[in-house]
Amino acid sequence: MTQTDTTTAGSGGSGATGGSGRADGLLAPVPDEDGAPFFRYAARGELRVQSCADCGEPRFPPRPCCPHCQSFDSLWTKMSGRGRIWSYVLPHPPLLPGYAAQAPYNVILVELADAPRIRLVGNLVASADAALNSVPPERLRIGAPVKAAFHETDDGLTVVRWLLERP
Amino acid sequence: MKDATAIAGIGQTPFAKRLPESEKTLACRAILAALDDAGIAPSEVDAFASYTMEDTDEVEVAKAIGAGDVTFFSKVGYGGGGSCATVAHLAAAIATGQASVGVAWRSRKRGSGPRPWTNTRVQLPTPAQWTRPYGLLRPADEIGLLARRYMHEYGATRDHFFNVALACRNRANQNPAAIMYERPLTREMYMTARWISEPLCLFDNCLETDGALACVVVSAERARDCRHRPVYVHSAAQGLPAQVHGMVNYWNDDPLTGPSWTAARRLWKTADFGPQDIDVAQIYDAFTPLILLSLEGYGFCARGEGAAFTEGGALEIGGRLPLNTGGGGLSEAYVHGFNLITEGVRQLRGTSTAQVPGATTCLVTAGEGVPTSALLLRS
């Protein structure tokens, strides 16, 4: 699967029109052309990362060409979905209302087991569809192993969330 | 470029949570004050530089103040990362003969104006698709994530962040223009303050402010005929590191060595002196942990030693590296770091409200975490 495949998830690059209509008040991603495949694979329950079709280097965030060998051919490589917490924060208000309602919640940065230095921002939750504050803050720890879960948002996009390997 | 140009004038409006005048009016007041400080007529101005986030454009400013024909104008991107580069662009233009009198400015109503995390219900395109939906909404959240990792790797504590907040507040307490003038900070106030984004509390965050500042850049020769002692632009650099990604610089190999490292390499390479020769520093302090990262990036200590560097009053007057002597973004005003430039000038003129005795060299830096810029100033 190459990056030039037509995508079904998300809108085009400059679209700032979507993403405001979720019933839970959270923001939906507005994927651009490069990022759309990530969300399309997530909708299938797959965590995939863009990588170079020529030299094989994974890269994030997605972009048109490889920073290592300058090739424009890319693949979306399936990851095991496992990683470790690289860091985390606990935001408190003032926040957008949908987030304030769940604050303090966690935001984590996950370093992927299969692709060191590829790190994804996400949330640690008790289950794929649970609230952003469903894991007690004292359970958060840098280095804790986590695995990907997939949550379909109110407006039909799927985001990657994270569960503790040892809940 | 080295010492070929100088800052000959500085100007500012009052700083407040809310000012009645428009950004355009505030910009004009700051610019005219800076020109008056230099003793240069507005009709002589032929160069302008500001930030891309500045809403007052050079056409409007030039018309309003009565500038003559303008032969150089420039805008620098990435928010607070642009502050020092505005001066650097003017210095380069003047040193290469493209202009003779340059004005850099920043006018901002962020104290009373909109904030994106309370007013914007619309998701932004790239790169926000990777961060904002997960609730990483504000710069404080983005820097908090780096700060937590820094604490984990190097044993930094909230006491180290407090050292930064305290040094800035102590200096603001000496500066009648500062928003936090005569409002002391204690360790107990810091440790019991409300969280903004754990591990960052209220006092780890800069002050959103209404206000404007400006400075005038001319050739070194011209500066010697101006009203005040020239403050020379000794060295300047911008820094956009490999694989940088704006505020959320999490995706390069080592997110804890940010744009300051890139800017610093070039800054020192073209200077006659090094970090050990700096008398006073004005380091961008939108959030306290940025100071620790910048102390390392600009070479005042080794990697991982930024927290320990702040101990023992090192950042206070009389300490190893007096910091943000007007109070900085944390306690004087947050106007995208431009007040750090003007305070650097005051120090080298010998007119700061928290004067470092005999200061002849000053480092000024712009926003860390975004593509940045820095200046070495000397008297």
Coordinates of C-alpha atoms in Angstrom, one line a residue:
Chain A
M1 CA 0.0 0.0 0.0
T2 CA 1.6 3.3 -1.0
Q3 CA 1.0 6.7 0.2
T4 CA -0.5 7.7 -3.1
D5 CA -3.5 5.5 -2.6
T6 CA -6.8 7.4 -2.4
T7 CA -7.9 7.8 1.2
T8 CA -11.3 7.5 2.6
A9 CA -10.7 8.8 6.1
G10 CA -10.4 12.4 6.8
S11 CA -10.6 15.5 4.7
G12 CA -8.0 17.3 2.7
G13 CA -5.0 19.4 3.8
S14 CA -6.3 22.8 4.7
G15 CA -9.7 21.7 6.0
A16 CA -10.3 23.4 9.3
T17 CA -14.0 22.8 9.0
G18 CA -14.3 19.4 10.6
G19 CA -13.6 18.2 14.0
S20 CA -15.8 20.5 16.1
G21 CA -18.9 18.4 16.2
R22 CA -18.2 15.6 18.6
A23 CA -20.9 15.0 21.1
D24 CA -18.4 14.5 23.9
G25 CA -16.9 17.9 23.2
L26 CA -13.5 16.5 22.3
L27 CA -11.7 17.5 19.1
A28 CA -11.6 15.0 16.3
P29 CA -8.4 14.8 14.2
V30 CA -8.4 16.7 10.9
P31 CA -6.0 14.5 8.9
D32 CA -4.1 16.0 6.1
E33 CA -3.2 14.2 2.9
D34 CA -0.1 12.7 4.4
G35 CA -1.7 11.7 7.7
A36 CA -5.0 10.3 6.4
P37 CA -3.8 6.7 5.9
F38 CA -2.8 6.5 9.6
F39 CA -6.5 7.1 10.6
R40 CA -7.8 4.8 7.8
Y41 CA -5.7 1.9 9.2
A42 CA -6.7 2.8 12.7
A43 CA -10.3 2.3 11.7
R44 CA -9.4 -1.3 10.7
G45 CA -7.8 -1.8 14.1
E46 CA -4.3 -1.5 12.8
L47 CA -1.4 0.7 14.0
R48 CA 0.7 1.5 11.0
V49 CA 3.6 3.9 10.6
Q50 CA 4.7 5.4 7.3
S51 CA 8.1 4.0 6.2
C52 CA 10.3 4.4 3.1
A53 CA 9.6 1.9 0.4
D54 CA 13.3 2.1 -0.7
C55 CA 15.5 2.3 2.4
G56 CA 12.9 1.1 4.9
E57 CA 13.3 3.9 7.5
P58 CA 10.1 4.6 9.4
R59 CA 9.2 8.2 9.8
F60 CA 6.7 10.2 11.8
P61 CA 4.8 12.4 11.3
P62 CA 4.0 11.2 7.8
R63 CA 5.3 13.4 4.9
P64 CA 5.8 13.2 1.1
C65 CA 9.4 12.0 1.0
C66 CA 12.1 10.1 3.0
P67 CA 14.5 12.3 5.0
H68 CA 17.1 9.6 4.8
C69 CA 17.2 8.7 1.1
Q70 CA 14.7 11.3 -0.4
S71 CA 12.6 8.6 -2.0
F72 CA 8.9 9.5 -2.7
D73 CA 7.8 5.9 -2.4
S74 CA 6.3 5.0 1.0
L75 CA 4.7 2.1 2.7
W76 CA 2.6 1.9 5.8
T77 CA 4.2 -0.7 8.0
K78 CA 2.1 -2.6 10.5
M79 CA 3.3 -2.3 14.1
S80 CA 2.8 -4.7 16.9
G81 CA 1.0 -2.0 18.8
R82 CA 3.3 -2.3 21.8
G83 CA 5.3 0.5 23.3
R84 CA 6.4 2.3 26.5
I85 CA 5.4 5.6 28.1
W86 CA 8.1 8.1 27.3
S87 CA 6.5 10.9 29.3
Y88 CA 3.1 12.2 30.4
V89 CA 1.2 15.3 31.6
L90 CA -2.0 15.8 33.5
P91 CA -3.7 18.9 32.2
H92 CA -6.0 21.0 34.5
P93 CA -8.4 23.8 33.5
P94 CA -8.6 26.3 31.9
L95 CA -9.3 23.9 29.0
L96 CA -11.9 23.5 26.2
P97 CA -15.1 22.5 27.9
G98 CA -15.1 18.8 26.7
Y99 CA -11.6 18.4 28.1
A100 CA -12.3 20.4 31.3
A101 CA -15.2 18.0 32.0
Q102 CA -12.7 15.1 32.3
A103 CA -9.8 17.0 33.9
P104 CA -7.4 16.1 35.2
Y105 CA -6.9 13.6 32.5
N106 CA -3.6 12.2 31.1
V107 CA -1.8 12.8 27.9
I108 CA 1.0 10.3 27.3
L109 CA 3.8 10.0 24.7
V110 CA 4.4 6.4 23.7
E111 CA 7.7 5.2 22.2
L112 CA 6.9 2.3 19.9
A113 CA 8.6 -1.0 20.6
D114 CA 9.0 -1.8 16.9
A115 CA 10.3 1.6 15.9
P116 CA 12.5 3.3 18.5
R117 CA 12.2 7.1 18.5
I118 CA 8.8 7.0 16.8
R119 CA 6.6 8.5 19.5
L120 CA 2.9 9.0 19.5
V121 CA 0.8 11.3 21.6
G122 CA -2.2 9.6 23.1
N123 CA -4.2 8.8 26.2
L124 CA -3.9 6.0 28.6
V125 CA -7.3 4.6 29.3
A126 CA -8.9 1.7 31.1
S127 CA -10.5 0.4 27.9
A128 CA -10.7 1.5 24.3
D129 CA -13.9 3.6 24.8
A130 CA -13.4 4.7 28.4
A131 CA -13.0 8.3 29.5
L132 CA -9.7 10.1 29.3
N133 CA -9.4 10.1 33.1
S134 CA -10.3 6.4 33.5
V135 CA -6.8 5.4 34.7
P136 CA -5.9 6.8 38.1
P137 CA -2.9 9.2 37.8
E138 CA -0.8 7.1 40.2
R139 CA -0.8 4.3 37.7
L140 CA 1.1 6.5 35.2
R141 CA 4.8 5.8 35.1
I142 CA 7.6 6.6 32.6
G143 CA 8.7 3.3 31.1
A144 CA 5.4 1.5 31.7
P145 CA 4.6 -1.0 28.9
V146 CA 1.4 -0.2 26.9
K147 CA -0.5 -1.6 24.0
A148 CA -2.6 0.1 21.4
A149 CA -6.4 0.1 21.4
F150 CA -8.8 1.7 18.9
H151 CA -11.6 4.1 19.7
E152 CA -14.1 5.3 17.2
T153 CA -15.1 8.8 17.9
D154 CA -18.5 10.3 17.6
D155 CA -17.9 11.6 14.1
G156 CA -16.6 8.3 12.8
L157 CA -12.8 8.8 12.9
T158 CA -10.8 6.2 14.8
V159 CA -8.1 7.3 17.2
V160 CA -5.4 5.2 18.8
R161 CA -5.5 4.9 22.5
W162 CA -3.3 3.0 25.0
L163 CA -3.9 0.4 27.6
L164 CA -1.5 -0.7 30.3
E165 CA 0.1 -4.1 29.5
R166 CA -0.3 -5.0 33.2
P167 CA -3.5 -3.3 34.4
Chain B
M1 CA 28.4 41.3 10.9
K2 CA 30.3 41.2 14.3
D3 CA 29.7 44.5 16.1
A4 CA 28.9 46.2 12.7
T5 CA 25.5 47.3 14.0
A6 CA 24.0 48.4 17.3
I7 CA 20.7 48.8 19.1
A8 CA 20.5 52.6 19.5
G9 CA 17.0 52.9 20.9
I10 CA 14.4 51.0 22.9
G11 CA 10.8 51.8 23.7
Q12 CA 7.8 50.2 25.3
T13 CA 4.2 50.8 26.4
P14 CA 2.9 50.0 29.9
F15 CA 2.3 46.3 30.5
A16 CA -1.1 45.2 31.9
K17 CA -3.6 42.4 31.8
R18 CA -5.8 44.8 29.8
L19 CA -4.9 47.9 27.9
P20 CA -7.6 50.0 26.1
E21 CA -5.7 50.8 23.0
S22 CA -5.4 48.6 19.8
E23 CA -2.4 46.6 18.9
K24 CA -1.7 49.0 16.1
T25 CA -1.8 52.0 18.4
L26 CA 0.4 50.3 21.0
A27 CA 2.9 49.3 18.3
C28 CA 3.2 52.9 17.1
R29 CA 3.7 54.2 20.7
A30 CA 6.5 51.7 21.3
I31 CA 8.2 52.4 18.0
L32 CA 8.0 56.2 18.4
A33 CA 9.4 55.9 21.9
A34 CA 12.3 53.8 20.7
L35 CA 13.1 56.3 17.9
D36 CA 12.9 59.2 20.5
D37 CA 15.2 57.2 22.8
A38 CA 17.7 56.9 19.9
G39 CA 17.2 60.5 18.8
I40 CA 16.4 59.5 15.3
A41 CA 13.5 61.0 13.2
P42 CA 10.8 58.6 12.1
S43 CA 11.3 59.8 8.5
E44 CA 14.7 58.2 8.6
V45 CA 13.3 54.6 9.2
D46 CA 13.8 52.5 6.1
A47 CA 13.7 48.9 7.5
F48 CA 11.1 47.0 9.5
A49 CA 11.2 43.5 11.1
S50 CA 8.7 41.7 13.3
Y51 CA 7.1 38.3 13.8
T52 CA 4.7 36.5 11.5
M53 CA 2.3 36.4 14.4
E54 CA 2.4 40.2 14.6
D55 CA -1.0 41.5 13.4
T56 CA 0.3 45.0 12.9
D57 CA 2.0 45.0 9.5
E58 CA 4.8 47.1 8.3
V59 CA 2.7 49.0 5.8
E60 CA 0.4 50.3 8.5
V61 CA 3.2 51.0 10.9
A62 CA 5.3 52.8 8.3
K63 CA 2.3 55.0 7.3
A64 CA 1.3 55.8 10.8
I65 CA 4.7 56.8 12.2
G66 CA 5.7 58.8 9.0
A67 CA 8.5 56.5 7.8
G68 CA 10.2 57.4 4.5
D69 CA 10.8 55.0 1.7
V70 CA 11.3 51.5 3.1
T71 CA 13.9 49.3 1.5
F72 CA 13.9 46.3 3.8
F73 CA 11.1 44.4 5.6
S74 CA 11.0 41.0 7.1
K75 CA 8.8 38.8 9.3
V76 CA 10.1 35.8 11.3
G77 CA 8.0 32.8 12.0
Y78 CA 7.3 30.5 15.0
G79 CA 5.9 32.8 17.6
G80 CA 8.3 33.6 20.4
G81 CA 11.1 32.0 18.4
G82 CA 11.2 35.0 16.3
S83 CA 12.1 37.7 18.8
C84 CA 15.9 37.9 18.4
A85 CA 15.8 37.2 14.7
T86 CA 13.9 40.4 14.1
V87 CA 17.0 42.3 15.3
A88 CA 19.3 39.9 13.5
H89 CA 17.5 40.5 10.2
L90 CA 17.8 44.2 10.6
A91 CA 21.4 44.0 11.6
A92 CA 22.1 41.9 8.5
A93 CA 20.3 44.3 6.2
I94 CA 22.1 47.3 7.6
A95 CA 25.5 45.6 7.6
T96 CA 25.0 44.7 3.9
G97 CA 23.9 48.1 2.9
Q98 CA 20.2 47.3 2.2
A99 CA 18.9 49.8 4.8
S100 CA 20.2 52.3 7.4
V101 CA 17.7 52.7 10.2
G102 CA 15.7 49.6 11.2
V103 CA 12.8 49.1 13.6
A104 CA 11.9 45.8 15.2
W105 CA 8.7 45.5 17.2
R106 CA 6.1 43.3 18.8
S107 CA 2.6 44.4 19.9
R108 CA 0.3 42.0 21.6
K109 CA -2.9 41.9 23.4
R110 CA -2.8 38.4 24.8
G111 CA -3.8 39.5 28.3
S112 CA -7.2 40.6 27.2
G113 CA -7.4 38.9 23.8
P114 CA -8.5 35.4 22.7
R115 CA -6.7 32.3 23.8
P116 CA -6.9 29.3 21.5
W117 CA -7.7 26.8 24.2
T118 CA -10.7 28.6 25.4
N119 CA -12.1 30.1 22.2
T120 CA -11.2 27.7 19.4
R121 CA -13.5 24.7 19.0
V122 CA -12.1 23.9 15.6
Q123 CA -9.3 21.4 15.2
L124 CA -6.3 22.7 13.3
P125 CA -4.7 20.7 10.5
T126 CA -1.1 19.4 10.6
P127 CA 0.5 19.0 13.0
A128 CA -2.3 19.3 15.4
Q129 CA -3.9 16.1 14.1
W130 CA -1.3 14.3 16.1
T131 CA -1.7 16.1 19.4
R132 CA -4.8 18.2 20.0
P133 CA -7.5 15.5 19.9
Y134 CA -5.7 13.8 22.8
G135 CA -6.0 16.9 24.9
L136 CA -2.6 18.3 24.4
L137 CA -4.2 21.6 23.9
R138 CA -1.9 24.4 25.2
P139 CA 1.8 25.2 25.1
A140 CA 1.9 24.4 28.9
D141 CA 0.7 20.8 28.1
E142 CA 3.3 20.4 25.4
I143 CA 6.2 21.7 27.5
G144 CA 4.9 19.8 30.5
L145 CA 5.4 16.6 28.7
L146 CA 9.1 17.5 28.0
A147 CA 9.5 18.7 31.6
R148 CA 8.3 15.4 33.0
R149 CA 10.8 13.5 30.8
Y150 CA 13.6 15.9 31.8
M151 CA 12.8 15.3 35.5
H152 CA 12.8 11.6 35.0
E153 CA 16.2 11.5 33.1
Y154 CA 18.1 14.0 35.2
G155 CA 16.5 14.0 38.7
A156 CA 15.3 17.6 38.3
T157 CA 12.6 18.5 40.8
R158 CA 10.0 21.2 41.2
D159 CA 12.4 23.0 43.4
H160 CA 14.6 23.6 40.4
F161 CA 11.6 25.1 38.5
F162 CA 10.9 27.2 41.5
N163 CA 14.5 28.6 41.4
V164 CA 13.8 29.9 38.0
A165 CA 10.4 31.4 38.9
L166 CA 11.9 33.0 42.0
A167 CA 14.8 34.6 40.3
C168 CA 12.4 36.2 37.7
R169 CA 10.0 37.3 40.4
N170 CA 12.7 38.8 42.5
R171 CA 13.9 40.9 39.6
A172 CA 10.3 41.9 38.8
N173 CA 10.0 43.1 42.4
Q174 CA 12.7 45.6 41.6
N175 CA 11.2 46.7 38.3
P176 CA 8.3 49.2 38.5
A177 CA 7.2 48.5 34.9
A178 CA 6.8 44.8 35.7
I179 CA 3.3 43.3 36.3
M180 CA 4.6 41.5 39.3
Y181 CA 6.3 44.6 40.8
E182 CA 6.0 44.5 44.6
R183 CA 4.4 41.0 44.5
P184 CA 6.9 38.7 46.1
L185 CA 6.8 34.9 45.6
T186 CA 7.5 32.3 48.3
R187 CA 8.3 28.7 48.1
E188 CA 5.1 27.9 49.9
M189 CA 3.1 29.9 47.4
Y190 CA 4.8 28.0 44.6
M191 CA 4.4 24.5 46.1
T192 CA 0.7 25.0 46.9
A193 CA -0.3 26.8 43.7
R194 CA -2.9 25.2 41.4
W195 CA -1.8 22.9 38.7
I196 CA -1.9 24.0 35.1
S197 CA -0.5 20.9 33.5
E198 CA 1.3 18.6 36.0
P199 CA 4.2 18.8 36.6
L200 CA 3.7 22.6 35.8
C201 CA 1.9 24.8 38.2
L202 CA 0.6 28.4 37.9
F203 CA 4.0 30.0 38.6
D204 CA 5.8 27.9 36.0
N205 CA 3.8 29.8 33.4
C206 CA 4.4 33.2 31.8
L207 CA 2.0 36.1 32.2
E208 CA -0.3 36.7 29.3
T209 CA 0.0 40.5 28.7
D210 CA -1.1 43.5 26.7
G211 CA 1.8 45.6 25.6
A212 CA 4.2 46.5 22.9
L213 CA 8.0 47.0 22.6
A214 CA 10.4 48.1 19.9
C215 CA 14.0 48.8 19.3
V216 CA 16.0 50.7 16.7
V217 CA 19.0 49.1 14.9
V218 CA 21.6 51.3 13.1
S219 CA 25.2 50.9 12.0
A220 CA 27.8 50.9 14.7
E221 CA 29.1 54.2 13.4
R222 CA 25.7 55.9 13.4
A223 CA 25.0 54.5 16.9
R224 CA 28.0 56.3 18.4
D225 CA 26.2 59.6 17.5
C226 CA 23.0 58.6 19.2
R227 CA 21.7 59.6 22.6
H228 CA 22.8 56.5 24.5
R229 CA 25.8 54.2 24.7
P230 CA 25.6 51.8 21.7
V231 CA 24.7 48.2 22.4
Y232 CA 26.4 46.2 19.7
V233 CA 25.0 43.2 18.0
H234 CA 28.0 41.0 18.4
S235 CA 26.6 37.7 17.1
A236 CA 23.2 36.3 16.0
A237 CA 21.8 33.0 15.0
Q238 CA 18.6 31.3 14.2
G239 CA 18.0 27.6 14.9
L240 CA 15.7 25.1 13.2
P241 CA 17.1 21.7 14.1
A242 CA 16.9 18.6 12.0
Q243 CA 13.5 16.9 12.3
V244 CA 12.1 19.7 14.5
H245 CA 8.4 19.9 14.7
G246 CA 7.3 23.1 16.3
M247 CA 6.3 23.1 20.0
V248 CA 5.9 19.4 20.1
N249 CA 9.5 18.5 19.3
Y250 CA 9.0 14.9 20.3
W251 CA 9.9 13.2 17.0
N252 CA 13.5 13.8 16.5
D253 CA 16.1 11.5 18.0
D254 CA 16.5 13.5 21.2
P255 CA 13.7 15.9 22.1
L256 CA 15.6 17.3 25.1
T257 CA 18.2 18.9 22.8
G258 CA 16.0 21.4 21.1
P259 CA 16.5 24.5 18.9
S260 CA 18.7 26.2 21.4
W261 CA 21.5 23.7 20.7
T262 CA 21.3 24.5 17.0
A263 CA 21.3 28.3 17.5
A264 CA 24.0 28.1 20.1
R265 CA 26.5 26.4 17.8
R266 CA 26.4 29.2 15.3
L267 CA 26.1 31.9 17.8
W268 CA 29.3 31.1 19.6
K269 CA 31.1 30.2 16.4
T270 CA 31.0 33.8 15.3
A271 CA 31.7 35.4 18.7
D272 CA 34.9 36.6 20.3
F273 CA 33.8 35.2 23.7
G274 CA 32.1 32.2 25.2
P275 CA 29.4 31.3 27.7
Q276 CA 31.9 31.7 30.6
D277 CA 32.2 35.4 29.6
I278 CA 28.5 36.2 29.8
D279 CA 27.7 38.8 32.5
V280 CA 23.9 38.6 32.4
A281 CA 21.4 36.5 30.5
Q282 CA 17.9 37.1 29.2
I283 CA 16.6 33.6 28.4
Y284 CA 13.2 33.0 27.0
D285 CA 11.0 31.9 29.9
A286 CA 7.5 31.1 28.6
F287 CA 7.7 28.2 31.1
T288 CA 10.3 27.6 33.8
P289 CA 11.7 24.2 32.4
L290 CA 12.7 26.0 29.2
I291 CA 15.4 27.8 31.2
L292 CA 17.0 24.5 32.2
L293 CA 17.0 23.3 28.6
S294 CA 18.5 26.6 27.4
L295 CA 21.2 26.7 30.0
E296 CA 22.4 23.4 28.6
G297 CA 21.8 24.3 24.9
Y298 CA 23.7 27.6 25.2
G299 CA 26.6 25.9 26.9
F300 CA 26.5 27.3 30.5
C301 CA 26.6 23.7 31.7
A302 CA 26.7 20.2 30.4
R303 CA 23.7 18.1 29.3
G304 CA 21.6 17.1 32.2
E305 CA 23.1 19.8 34.5
G306 CA 20.6 22.6 33.9
A307 CA 18.6 21.8 37.0
A308 CA 21.7 21.7 39.3
F309 CA 22.9 24.9 37.7
T310 CA 20.0 26.8 39.2
E311 CA 20.9 25.9 42.8
G312 CA 22.6 28.2 45.3
G313 CA 21.2 31.4 43.9
A314 CA 23.1 31.1 40.6
L315 CA 20.3 33.0 38.7
E316 CA 20.0 35.8 41.2
I317 CA 21.9 39.1 41.1
G318 CA 25.4 38.3 42.4
G319 CA 25.0 34.7 41.3
R320 CA 26.8 32.8 38.6
L321 CA 24.5 33.9 35.8
P322 CA 22.0 36.7 36.7
L323 CA 18.8 35.9 34.7
N324 CA 16.0 37.9 33.2
T325 CA 16.7 41.0 35.2
G326 CA 13.6 42.8 34.2
G327 CA 11.5 39.9 35.5
G328 CA 11.2 38.1 32.1
G329 CA 8.1 36.5 30.7
L330 CA 7.3 34.9 34.0
S331 CA 7.1 38.1 36.0
E332 CA 7.6 41.3 34.0
A333 CA 5.4 40.7 30.9
Y334 CA 5.0 38.1 28.2
V335 CA 5.2 39.9 24.9
H336 CA 6.7 37.0 23.0
G337 CA 10.1 37.6 24.5
F338 CA 10.7 41.1 23.2
N339 CA 11.1 42.5 26.7
L340 CA 14.2 40.3 27.1
I341 CA 15.9 42.2 24.2
T342 CA 15.1 45.7 25.7
E343 CA 16.2 44.5 29.2
G344 CA 19.5 43.2 27.6
V345 CA 20.0 46.7 26.2
R346 CA 19.3 48.4 29.6
Q347 CA 21.9 46.1 31.3
L348 CA 24.6 47.1 28.8
R349 CA 23.7 50.7 29.2
G350 CA 23.9 50.4 32.9
T351 CA 20.3 51.4 33.5
S352 CA 18.5 48.3 34.6
T353 CA 16.4 48.3 37.7
A354 CA 18.4 45.2 38.7
Q355 CA 21.7 46.3 37.3
V356 CA 24.5 43.7 37.2
P357 CA 27.6 45.9 38.1
G358 CA 29.9 46.4 35.1
A359 CA 27.9 44.1 32.8
T360 CA 29.4 44.2 29.3
T361 CA 28.1 41.1 27.7
C362 CA 24.5 39.7 27.5
L363 CA 22.9 36.6 25.9
V364 CA 19.3 37.1 24.8
T365 CA 17.4 34.1 23.5
A366 CA 14.0 33.5 21.8
G367 CA 11.5 30.8 22.3
E368 CA 12.8 27.3 23.0
G369 CA 10.8 24.4 21.7
V370 CA 10.1 26.2 18.4
P371 CA 12.5 27.2 15.7
T372 CA 14.4 29.9 17.6
S373 CA 16.9 32.7 17.5
A374 CA 19.5 34.3 19.8
L375 CA 21.7 37.4 20.1
L376 CA 24.9 38.2 21.8
L377 CA 25.0 41.8 22.8
R378 CA 28.0 43.7 24.1
S379 CA 28.7 47.3 25.2

